[in-house]
């Protein structure tokens, strides 16, 4: 009896309150229409170029010349993509990018994490100095190292391979990786590592068995951010590998635009789409980690 | 306890490889590049010593002065644009959209992860005039405005570059500054509201001073990035028309690789490095002084 009464009372009062709250919310929403208009405008400005690009990538040359702001393609065909991927050589460029970026990422993460661990967890003289030396690498523009490296790569005959890219990416990625990993290790209590070393594991072994696996999450975030830097790089790739069979996907795209730019729009749009929507998919799947990693990289660097 | 985690051999094994790679591929080349400034020639033809010639030539070079001017103008405009719009977005996320901002944040952020080359080519097509109008000119035509040759003059080219780079990065700065705004304690804002501080006054007197540290780091990051701009301009305008949109980086690249002048190229790279360091130190010190003043 009491429970029922309580229940009904509660329901009635709750309902009335909800109605009033609903009305207030509607009034608030109405008052905030300038903000909503602003947000809508913002999203249109950000997203419309993508929509235009995607629609364009399915159009035929004739449709391009009868251009229009919003028109959908007459037919959704993938000819442009096939053209870009095969005739435009993007399969080769893609493979080159993977071959250069993959090994560089793995080596950089391993070396950078070990160094970050040694700099933050281990106790030794001169670690501040070493940390400072790595900081120099974040500050100095890449332009400063291009010419000496080109000389070395040229004289050792490496310019005919992808090695210059693998080596340069690994090294240029190290400073930021070391810094970020050191920051992540700062959050781990030293006792964890002290305990494992006392058990007789040795510091190096305890790094590989505990220190490295513990950073799985951080490794993924940092690796993802560096992946964007390496994959999207033009300067280093353009300097060291500007011959046809070694081009990375960005250098390939730049050259493709030079060849096709004003004559064949469809394949060009398809090539740009491949570059943009590939990244977009990765971003949408992992956006929390990307946002966290990229902003951490900028504030701490 | 310290000796347990202080074994020198382990330190060497863990930090050694990274330090070695970093030293060989970055530190040594930096010094080496400084050395190049005293030489003429390149990797193919060989080098000859010229002493201070490159640096004195640098001081009087009209092309370098133009490139430096463009770099500074670009850095100033883009930094102001990025950080101001980013701050506006951050305020929008925190005070207007609140908990519902996550989708907007995600969407406005994404252009920063896209390859600059692809974005530049997309904008090239959007602002195209010949042989066919791009999106922007078609849009202008709808309103009865004649097509504009955006890449025909330095001024409009600069405008397109600015629009593109701010479009690319404002969402990133929005998220960066949003993180700073979220850290402001709710009680501080609440007590200010109780005192009757609202709207613009709340932002000016409470929010802005409290978010100054993250704002300064955003400005430093932005200037550092914009002084080094290369990919987006090279792909969008190629530095043209003429050399109207050529920053130091592209000028350095052309001097070194198109003309094979390594010594002079290194001198330009050195100028760029100095510029980055000076600007960073200057802003950092200026902001520290302001912060202590309150």
Tab-separated table of C-alpha atoms in Angstrom, chain B residues 8-291:
chain	number	residue	atom	x	y	z
B	8	UNK	CA	75.626	1.866	-15.685
B	9	UNK	CA	75.776	-1.010	-18.156
B	10	UNK	CA	71.986	-1.238	-18.286
B	11	UNK	CA	71.697	2.507	-18.794
B	12	UNK	CA	74.130	2.276	-21.700
B	13	UNK	CA	72.265	-0.650	-23.283
B	14	UNK	CA	68.884	1.067	-23.001
B	15	UNK	CA	69.715	4.662	-23.918
B	16	UNK	CA	72.753	3.942	-26.093
B	17	UNK	CA	71.122	2.814	-29.355
B	18	UNK	CA	68.672	5.730	-29.451
B	19	UNK	CA	71.383	8.227	-28.612
B	20	UNK	CA	73.692	6.733	-31.239
B	21	UNK	CA	71.126	6.851	-34.049
B	22	UNK	CA	70.031	10.318	-33.013
B	23	UNK	CA	73.604	11.605	-32.823
B	24	UNK	CA	74.678	10.129	-36.161
B	25	UNK	CA	71.584	11.099	-38.140
B	26	UNK	CA	70.646	14.411	-36.498
B	27	UNK	CA	73.319	15.960	-34.260
B	28	UNK	CA	76.328	15.355	-36.498
B	29	UNK	CA	74.473	16.600	-39.613
B	30	UNK	CA	73.429	19.759	-37.739
B	31	UNK	CA	77.095	20.561	-36.994
B	32	UNK	CA	78.073	19.404	-40.488
B	33	UNK	CA	75.482	21.699	-42.010
B	34	UNK	CA	76.932	24.607	-40.052
B	35	UNK	CA	80.299	23.679	-41.553
B	36	UNK	CA	78.795	23.684	-45.071
B	37	UNK	CA	78.050	27.382	-44.724
B	38	UNK	CA	81.770	28.005	-45.315
B	39	UNK	CA	81.862	26.000	-48.557
B	40	UNK	CA	80.647	26.176	-52.138
B	41	UNK	CA	79.659	23.258	-54.385
B	42	UNK	CA	77.705	20.027	-53.821
B	43	UNK	CA	77.896	16.274	-53.332
B	44	UNK	CA	78.359	15.622	-57.060
B	45	UNK	CA	80.881	18.307	-58.058
B	46	UNK	CA	82.839	18.535	-54.802
B	47	UNK	CA	83.361	21.444	-52.432
B	48	UNK	CA	85.637	24.446	-52.172
B	49	UNK	CA	86.229	26.658	-49.159
B	50	UNK	CA	84.822	30.190	-49.357
B	51	UNK	CA	84.925	31.301	-45.715
B	52	UNK	CA	82.288	33.888	-44.798
B	53	UNK	CA	81.199	34.553	-48.393
B	54	UNK	CA	77.888	32.676	-48.082
B	55	UNK	CA	76.867	34.524	-44.946
B	56	UNK	CA	77.743	37.955	-46.327
B	57	UNK	CA	75.935	37.106	-49.556
B	58	UNK	CA	72.935	36.017	-47.457
B	59	UNK	CA	72.755	39.403	-45.756
B	60	UNK	CA	72.430	41.280	-49.044
B	61	UNK	CA	70.334	38.781	-51.047
B	62	UNK	CA	67.044	40.263	-52.255
B	63	UNK	CA	65.500	36.827	-52.877
B	64	UNK	CA	66.337	35.666	-49.368
B	65	UNK	CA	64.897	38.876	-47.947
B	66	UNK	CA	61.672	38.294	-49.889
B	67	UNK	CA	61.471	34.679	-48.726
B	68	UNK	CA	62.140	35.764	-45.145
B	69	UNK	CA	59.454	38.432	-45.447
B	70	UNK	CA	56.947	35.919	-46.776
B	71	UNK	CA	57.823	33.407	-44.045
B	72	UNK	CA	57.293	36.001	-41.306
B	73	UNK	CA	54.065	37.285	-42.854
B	74	UNK	CA	52.776	33.745	-43.261
B	75	UNK	CA	53.754	32.767	-39.699
B	76	UNK	CA	52.088	35.864	-38.259
B	77	UNK	CA	48.829	35.518	-40.217
B	78	UNK	CA	48.460	31.764	-39.759
B	79	UNK	CA	49.378	31.809	-36.075
B	80	UNK	CA	46.860	34.531	-35.333
B	81	UNK	CA	44.224	32.733	-37.408
B	82	UNK	CA	44.874	29.267	-35.990
B	83	UNK	CA	45.050	30.270	-32.371
B	84	UNK	CA	42.191	32.811	-32.460
B	85	UNK	CA	39.788	30.513	-34.280
B	86	UNK	CA	40.996	27.582	-32.182
B	87	UNK	CA	40.298	29.562	-29.030
B	88	UNK	CA	36.875	30.511	-30.350
B	89	UNK	CA	36.155	26.840	-30.997
B	90	UNK	CA	37.389	25.878	-27.531
B	91	UNK	CA	35.092	28.455	-25.936
B	92	UNK	CA	32.240	27.143	-28.077
B	93	UNK	CA	32.919	23.564	-26.937
B	94	UNK	CA	33.156	24.428	-23.252
B	95	UNK	CA	30.508	27.082	-22.765
B	96	UNK	CA	27.915	26.510	-25.485
B	97	UNK	CA	27.975	22.879	-26.575
B	98	UNK	CA	29.271	21.483	-23.270
B	99	UNK	CA	28.800	17.734	-23.015
B	100	UNK	CA	27.531	17.487	-26.580
B	101	UNK	CA	30.694	18.864	-28.117
B	102	UNK	CA	32.428	15.543	-28.746
B	103	UNK	CA	31.020	14.903	-32.239
B	104	UNK	CA	31.732	18.470	-33.362
B	105	UNK	CA	35.229	18.252	-31.875
B	106	UNK	CA	35.933	15.036	-33.721
B	107	UNK	CA	34.739	16.372	-37.078
B	108	UNK	CA	36.456	19.757	-36.912
B	109	UNK	CA	39.691	18.097	-35.743
B	110	UNK	CA	40.099	15.584	-38.565
B	111	UNK	CA	41.682	17.763	-41.308
B	112	UNK	CA	44.924	17.904	-39.294
B	113	UNK	CA	45.580	14.182	-39.846
B	114	UNK	CA	45.096	14.400	-43.616
B	115	UNK	CA	48.182	14.451	-45.855
B	116	UNK	CA	49.059	18.089	-46.606
B	117	UNK	CA	49.811	17.246	-50.227
B	118	UNK	CA	46.344	15.786	-50.758
B	119	UNK	CA	44.666	18.716	-48.996
B	120	UNK	CA	46.695	21.194	-51.060
B	121	UNK	CA	45.731	19.503	-54.319
B	122	UNK	CA	42.103	19.470	-53.218
B	123	UNK	CA	42.227	23.208	-52.531
B	124	UNK	CA	43.981	23.757	-55.840
B	125	UNK	CA	40.997	22.161	-57.553
B	126	UNK	CA	38.509	24.020	-55.360
B	127	UNK	CA	39.960	27.414	-56.270
B	128	UNK	CA	40.721	26.568	-59.916
B	129	UNK	CA	39.655	28.863	-62.752
B	130	UNK	CA	41.045	27.348	-65.944
B	131	UNK	CA	40.418	25.244	-67.902
B	132	UNK	CA	37.308	24.898	-65.743
B	133	UNK	CA	35.952	26.632	-62.644
B	134	UNK	CA	36.439	24.941	-59.296
B	135	UNK	CA	33.978	24.779	-56.426
B	136	UNK	CA	34.644	28.310	-55.178
B	137	UNK	CA	34.358	30.063	-58.536
B	138	UNK	CA	31.217	28.072	-59.436
B	139	UNK	CA	29.789	29.149	-56.126
B	140	UNK	CA	30.647	32.794	-56.793
B	141	UNK	CA	29.030	32.513	-60.226
B	142	UNK	CA	25.778	31.373	-58.608
B	143	UNK	CA	25.698	34.748	-56.828
B	144	UNK	CA	26.508	36.572	-60.047
B	145	UNK	CA	30.142	37.250	-59.161
B	146	UNK	CA	32.708	36.647	-61.869
B	147	UNK	CA	35.329	33.928	-61.459
B	148	UNK	CA	38.519	34.991	-59.734
B	149	UNK	CA	41.978	33.857	-60.861
B	150	UNK	CA	43.036	32.933	-57.327
B	151	UNK	CA	46.525	31.724	-58.206
B	152	UNK	CA	47.193	34.581	-60.628
B	153	UNK	CA	48.533	37.039	-58.072
B	154	UNK	CA	50.561	36.836	-54.894
B	155	UNK	CA	47.828	38.412	-52.767
B	156	UNK	CA	45.018	36.022	-53.649
B	157	UNK	CA	47.409	33.050	-53.587
B	158	UNK	CA	48.347	33.995	-50.062
B	159	UNK	CA	44.667	34.206	-49.199
B	160	UNK	CA	44.047	30.655	-50.460
B	161	UNK	CA	47.093	29.373	-48.554
B	162	UNK	CA	45.822	31.048	-45.387
B	163	UNK	CA	42.297	29.674	-45.816
B	164	UNK	CA	43.634	26.179	-46.424
B	165	UNK	CA	46.066	26.103	-43.510
B	166	UNK	CA	43.592	27.588	-41.077
B	167	UNK	CA	40.919	25.174	-42.317
B	168	UNK	CA	43.373	22.341	-41.703
B	169	UNK	CA	44.482	23.305	-38.249
B	170	UNK	CA	41.803	25.273	-36.389
B	171	UNK	CA	40.164	22.093	-35.083
B	172	UNK	CA	43.489	20.883	-33.751
B	173	UNK	CA	44.025	24.129	-31.846
B	174	UNK	CA	40.409	23.942	-30.747
B	175	UNK	CA	41.059	20.607	-29.032
B	176	UNK	CA	44.427	21.735	-27.659
B	177	UNK	CA	42.930	24.849	-26.065
B	178	UNK	CA	39.784	22.970	-25.047
B	179	UNK	CA	42.003	20.767	-22.859
B	180	UNK	CA	43.289	23.939	-21.198
B	181	UNK	CA	39.804	25.374	-20.648
B	182	UNK	CA	38.431	22.150	-19.189
B	183	UNK	CA	41.154	22.333	-16.529
B	184	UNK	CA	39.745	25.601	-15.153
B	185	UNK	CA	38.027	24.704	-11.857
B	186	UNK	CA	34.235	24.926	-12.051
B	187	UNK	CA	34.124	26.713	-8.641
B	188	UNK	CA	36.140	29.652	-9.977
B	189	UNK	CA	33.702	30.108	-12.875
B	190	UNK	CA	30.715	29.594	-10.574
B	191	UNK	CA	31.841	32.219	-8.065
B	192	UNK	CA	32.534	34.670	-10.885
B	193	UNK	CA	29.011	34.056	-12.202
B	194	UNK	CA	27.590	34.650	-8.745
B	195	UNK	CA	29.413	37.983	-8.732
B	196	UNK	CA	27.546	38.803	-11.920
B	197	UNK	CA	30.419	38.304	-14.366
B	198	UNK	CA	29.021	36.915	-17.581
B	199	UNK	CA	29.636	36.560	-21.283
B	200	UNK	CA	32.542	38.479	-22.731
B	201	UNK	CA	33.595	39.859	-19.320
B	202	UNK	CA	33.835	36.328	-17.919
B	203	UNK	CA	36.078	35.305	-20.800
B	204	UNK	CA	38.219	38.452	-20.624
B	205	UNK	CA	38.797	38.566	-16.867
B	206	UNK	CA	38.564	34.954	-15.711
B	207	UNK	CA	38.898	32.456	-18.557
B	208	UNK	CA	41.636	34.173	-20.558
B	209	UNK	CA	44.118	34.697	-17.686
B	210	UNK	CA	43.560	31.154	-16.428
B	211	UNK	CA	44.116	29.602	-19.856
B	212	UNK	CA	47.171	31.740	-20.647
B	213	UNK	CA	49.772	28.959	-20.159
B	214	UNK	CA	48.137	26.621	-22.670
B	215	UNK	CA	47.514	29.594	-24.978
B	216	UNK	CA	51.226	30.456	-24.921
B	217	UNK	CA	52.249	26.879	-25.641
B	218	UNK	CA	49.773	26.846	-28.537
B	219	UNK	CA	51.281	30.057	-29.936
B	220	UNK	CA	54.836	28.723	-29.627
B	221	UNK	CA	53.834	25.469	-31.282
B	222	UNK	CA	52.030	27.321	-34.046
B	223	UNK	CA	54.901	29.702	-34.824
B	224	UNK	CA	57.395	26.878	-34.765
B	225	UNK	CA	55.301	24.945	-37.262
B	226	UNK	CA	54.453	27.852	-39.529
B	227	UNK	CA	58.062	29.069	-39.851
B	228	UNK	CA	58.893	25.591	-41.182
B	229	UNK	CA	55.968	25.407	-43.646
B	230	UNK	CA	56.884	23.478	-46.787
B	231	UNK	CA	54.537	20.700	-47.969
B	232	UNK	CA	51.291	22.602	-48.202
B	233	UNK	CA	52.654	25.622	-50.090
B	234	UNK	CA	54.845	23.539	-52.393
B	235	UNK	CA	51.854	21.413	-53.385
B	236	UNK	CA	49.345	24.295	-53.566
B	237	UNK	CA	51.205	27.100	-55.368
B	238	UNK	CA	54.735	25.751	-55.846
B	239	UNK	CA	55.870	29.068	-54.388
B	240	UNK	CA	54.278	31.057	-57.199
B	241	UNK	CA	53.175	33.037	-59.059
B	242	UNK	CA	56.843	33.841	-59.622
B	243	UNK	CA	58.276	33.715	-56.137
B	244	UNK	CA	55.375	35.536	-54.478
B	245	UNK	CA	54.568	32.687	-52.068
B	246	UNK	CA	58.049	31.222	-51.579
B	247	UNK	CA	58.967	30.749	-47.903
B	248	UNK	CA	62.556	30.225	-46.720
B	249	UNK	CA	62.107	26.453	-46.707
B	250	UNK	CA	61.185	26.239	-50.395
B	251	UNK	CA	63.883	28.765	-51.300
B	252	UNK	CA	66.411	26.670	-49.395
B	253	UNK	CA	65.225	23.500	-51.139
B	254	UNK	CA	65.501	25.057	-54.599
B	255	UNK	CA	68.879	26.647	-53.904
B	256	UNK	CA	70.244	23.324	-52.679
B	257	UNK	CA	68.753	20.824	-55.095
B	258	UNK	CA	67.738	22.742	-58.217
B	259	UNK	CA	70.911	24.859	-58.309
B	260	UNK	CA	73.207	22.493	-56.365
B	261	UNK	CA	74.469	25.207	-54.010
B	262	UNK	CA	74.877	23.260	-50.767
B	263	UNK	CA	76.833	25.931	-48.942
B	264	UNK	CA	74.316	28.647	-49.665
B	265	UNK	CA	71.426	26.257	-48.991
B	266	UNK	CA	72.911	25.427	-45.588
B	267	UNK	CA	73.259	29.134	-44.852
B	268	UNK	CA	69.545	29.614	-45.524
B	269	UNK	CA	68.747	26.585	-43.331
B	270	UNK	CA	70.895	28.147	-40.616
B	271	UNK	CA	68.970	31.417	-40.913
B	272	UNK	CA	65.718	29.454	-40.548
B	273	UNK	CA	67.014	27.656	-37.452
B	274	UNK	CA	68.087	30.951	-35.857
B	275	UNK	CA	64.671	32.410	-36.622
B	276	UNK	CA	62.867	29.485	-34.941
B	277	UNK	CA	65.053	29.678	-31.844
B	278	UNK	CA	64.823	33.469	-31.499
B	279	UNK	CA	61.055	33.563	-31.902
B	280	UNK	CA	60.520	30.696	-29.456
B	281	UNK	CA	62.786	32.175	-26.794
B	282	UNK	CA	61.264	35.630	-27.304
B	283	UNK	CA	57.675	34.442	-26.859
B	284	UNK	CA	58.587	32.210	-23.958
B	285	UNK	CA	60.264	35.070	-22.088
B	286	UNK	CA	57.548	37.576	-22.905
B	287	UNK	CA	54.878	35.179	-21.662
B	288	UNK	CA	56.795	34.436	-18.469
B	289	UNK	CA	56.980	38.131	-17.695
B	290	UNK	CA	53.240	38.514	-18.275
B	291	UNK	CA	52.433	35.502	-16.132
